[in-house]
Coordinates of C-alpha atoms in Angstrom, one line a residue:
M156 CA 25.6 13.2 -12.8
G157 CA 22.5 12.0 -11.5
K158 CA 21.6 9.7 -8.8
S159 CA 21.3 6.1 -9.4
V160 CA 18.3 4.5 -8.3
L161 CA 18.8 1.1 -6.6
P162 CA 16.0 -1.4 -6.0
T163 CA 14.8 -1.6 -2.6
V164 CA 14.8 -5.2 -1.0
N165 CA 12.1 -6.0 1.1
L166 CA 13.4 -8.5 3.8
V167 CA 10.2 -9.3 5.7
R168 CA 8.3 -11.9 4.0
R169 CA 4.8 -11.5 3.4
S170 CA 2.3 -14.3 3.0
R171 CA -0.6 -14.4 0.4
S172 CA -2.8 -12.5 3.0
G173 CA -0.3 -9.7 3.4
Q174 CA 0.4 -10.5 7.1
R175 CA 3.9 -10.5 8.6
G176 CA 5.4 -13.7 10.2
F177 CA 7.2 -17.0 10.0
T178 CA 6.2 -20.2 8.1
L179 CA 5.6 -23.3 10.0
S180 CA 8.8 -25.0 8.6
E181 CA 11.0 -21.9 9.9
M182 CA 9.5 -22.4 13.3
L183 CA 10.2 -26.3 13.4
L184 CA 13.7 -25.7 12.3
I185 CA 14.1 -23.2 15.2
I186 CA 12.6 -25.7 17.8
V187 CA 14.7 -28.3 16.6
I188 CA 17.9 -26.3 16.9
M189 CA 17.1 -25.2 20.4
G190 CA 16.4 -28.8 21.4
I191 CA 19.9 -30.0 20.2
I192 CA 21.5 -27.2 22.1
A193 CA 19.4 -28.0 25.2
A194 CA 20.3 -31.8 25.1
M195 CA 24.1 -30.9 24.8
G196 CA 23.8 -28.7 27.8
V197 CA 21.9 -31.4 29.9
S198 CA 24.5 -33.9 29.1
R199 CA 27.1 -31.9 31.2
L200 CA 25.1 -31.7 34.3
D201 CA 26.3 -33.8 36.9
W202 CA 23.2 -35.1 38.5
V203 CA 24.9 -37.6 40.9
H204 CA 26.4 -34.6 42.4
Y205 CA 23.3 -32.7 42.9
R206 CA 21.5 -35.6 44.3
L207 CA 24.2 -36.4 46.9
N208 CA 24.4 -32.7 47.9
S209 CA 20.7 -33.0 48.4
E210 CA 21.1 -36.1 50.6
V211 CA 23.6 -34.1 52.8
R212 CA 21.4 -31.0 53.2
N213 CA 18.4 -33.5 54.2
S214 CA 20.7 -35.2 56.6
V215 CA 21.9 -32.0 58.4
S216 CA 18.3 -30.7 58.6
L217 CA 17.3 -34.0 60.1
L218 CA 20.0 -33.6 62.8
A219 CA 19.0 -30.2 63.4
Y220 CA 15.6 -31.4 63.9
A221 CA 16.4 -34.0 66.3
Q222 CA 18.4 -31.4 68.2
R223 CA 15.1 -29.1 68.6
L224 CA 13.1 -32.2 69.2
A225 CA 15.4 -33.0 72.3
V226 CA 15.2 -29.6 73.7
S227 CA 11.0 -29.4 73.0
L228 CA 10.5 -32.9 74.6
Q229 CA 12.9 -32.6 77.4
H230 CA 14.5 -36.1 77.2
N231 CA 17.3 -37.5 74.8
V232 CA 16.9 -38.1 71.0
Q233 CA 19.1 -40.4 69.3
V234 CA 20.0 -40.3 65.6
I235 CA 21.1 -43.5 64.3
V236 CA 22.6 -44.4 60.7
D237 CA 21.6 -47.6 59.8
P238 CA 23.0 -48.6 56.5
A239 CA 20.7 -52.0 57.0
V240 CA 17.8 -50.1 56.0
N241 CA 19.5 -47.4 54.2
A242 CA 18.1 -44.6 56.3
L243 CA 18.4 -42.2 59.4
V244 CA 16.5 -43.5 62.3
V245 CA 15.4 -41.0 64.9
F246 CA 14.5 -42.4 68.2
E247 CA 13.0 -40.4 71.1
D248 CA 14.3 -42.0 74.2
A249 CA 11.5 -41.0 76.9
N250 CA 13.4 -42.6 79.6
D251 CA 16.6 -41.7 78.7
D252 CA 18.0 -45.2 79.2
G253 CA 19.5 -45.5 75.7
V254 CA 17.3 -48.7 74.9
Y255 CA 14.5 -48.8 72.6
S256 CA 11.1 -49.7 74.2
V257 CA 7.6 -50.1 72.6
S258 CA 6.3 -46.9 74.3
E259 CA 8.8 -44.8 72.6
R260 CA 8.6 -43.3 69.3
R261 CA 11.1 -44.5 66.2
R262 CA 10.8 -43.2 62.8
Q263 CA 13.1 -43.9 59.8
Y264 CA 14.0 -41.4 56.9
P265 CA 15.1 -43.3 54.0
F266 CA 17.7 -42.0 51.8
D267 CA 16.7 -41.5 48.0
Q268 CA 17.2 -44.1 45.7
G269 CA 20.7 -44.6 44.5
V270 CA 22.1 -43.3 47.9
V271 CA 24.0 -45.8 49.6
I272 CA 25.4 -45.6 53.0
A273 CA 28.9 -47.4 53.3
R274 CA 32.4 -46.9 54.6
N275 CA 35.1 -45.6 52.4
G276 CA 38.7 -46.4 52.3
A277 CA 40.0 -43.5 54.3
A278 CA 41.3 -44.1 57.7
D279 CA 39.2 -43.3 60.8
L280 CA 40.0 -40.0 62.4
P281 CA 40.6 -39.9 66.0
S282 CA 37.3 -39.4 68.0
P283 CA 36.8 -39.4 71.6
S284 CA 33.6 -41.7 71.1
V285 CA 33.7 -45.5 71.0
T286 CA 33.2 -47.0 67.8
V287 CA 29.8 -48.7 67.4
E288 CA 28.3 -50.8 64.6
Y289 CA 25.9 -48.0 63.4
P290 CA 27.0 -44.4 64.1
T291 CA 25.0 -42.9 66.7
Y292 CA 24.3 -39.3 67.7
T293 CA 22.5 -38.3 70.9
F294 CA 21.0 -35.0 71.3
Y295 CA 20.5 -34.4 75.2
R296 CA 17.6 -32.1 76.7
D297 CA 19.8 -29.1 76.8
G298 CA 20.6 -29.2 73.1
S299 CA 24.2 -30.5 73.5
A300 CA 25.3 -33.5 71.7
D301 CA 27.4 -36.6 72.7
N302 CA 31.1 -36.9 71.9
A303 CA 29.9 -38.6 68.7
G304 CA 28.5 -35.5 67.6
V305 CA 31.6 -33.4 67.5

């Protein structure tokens, strides 16, 4: 019995000039499919959660900065959570009296748009600090914090 000769199929398309490649319509089809898959994946991301985590990290970093500032300047530094302006306020208390005067530096670090400081419905935890209108954290010249920073 003789061998049967099967015709071979060339799976690679060749253009008229004899070069291998893809046509424009094939490339556009692939780009459209990739765009649809990317759109489905992006819609599942929780952007609010990421933004909130970013603000928490920024706030913790600002508290660490205030503590280092108190040690380096050798006077008290207060961090005030001010919901009226939706910002953290860093107050360098040069004379350690706890009262803002014009000669003392006070800077505001606003939260990102959409992040709002407000009380939730949870009950207050027992704390050794006195409740004030705005939470205030005082860092002393030795790097320690007041009872509110516990």
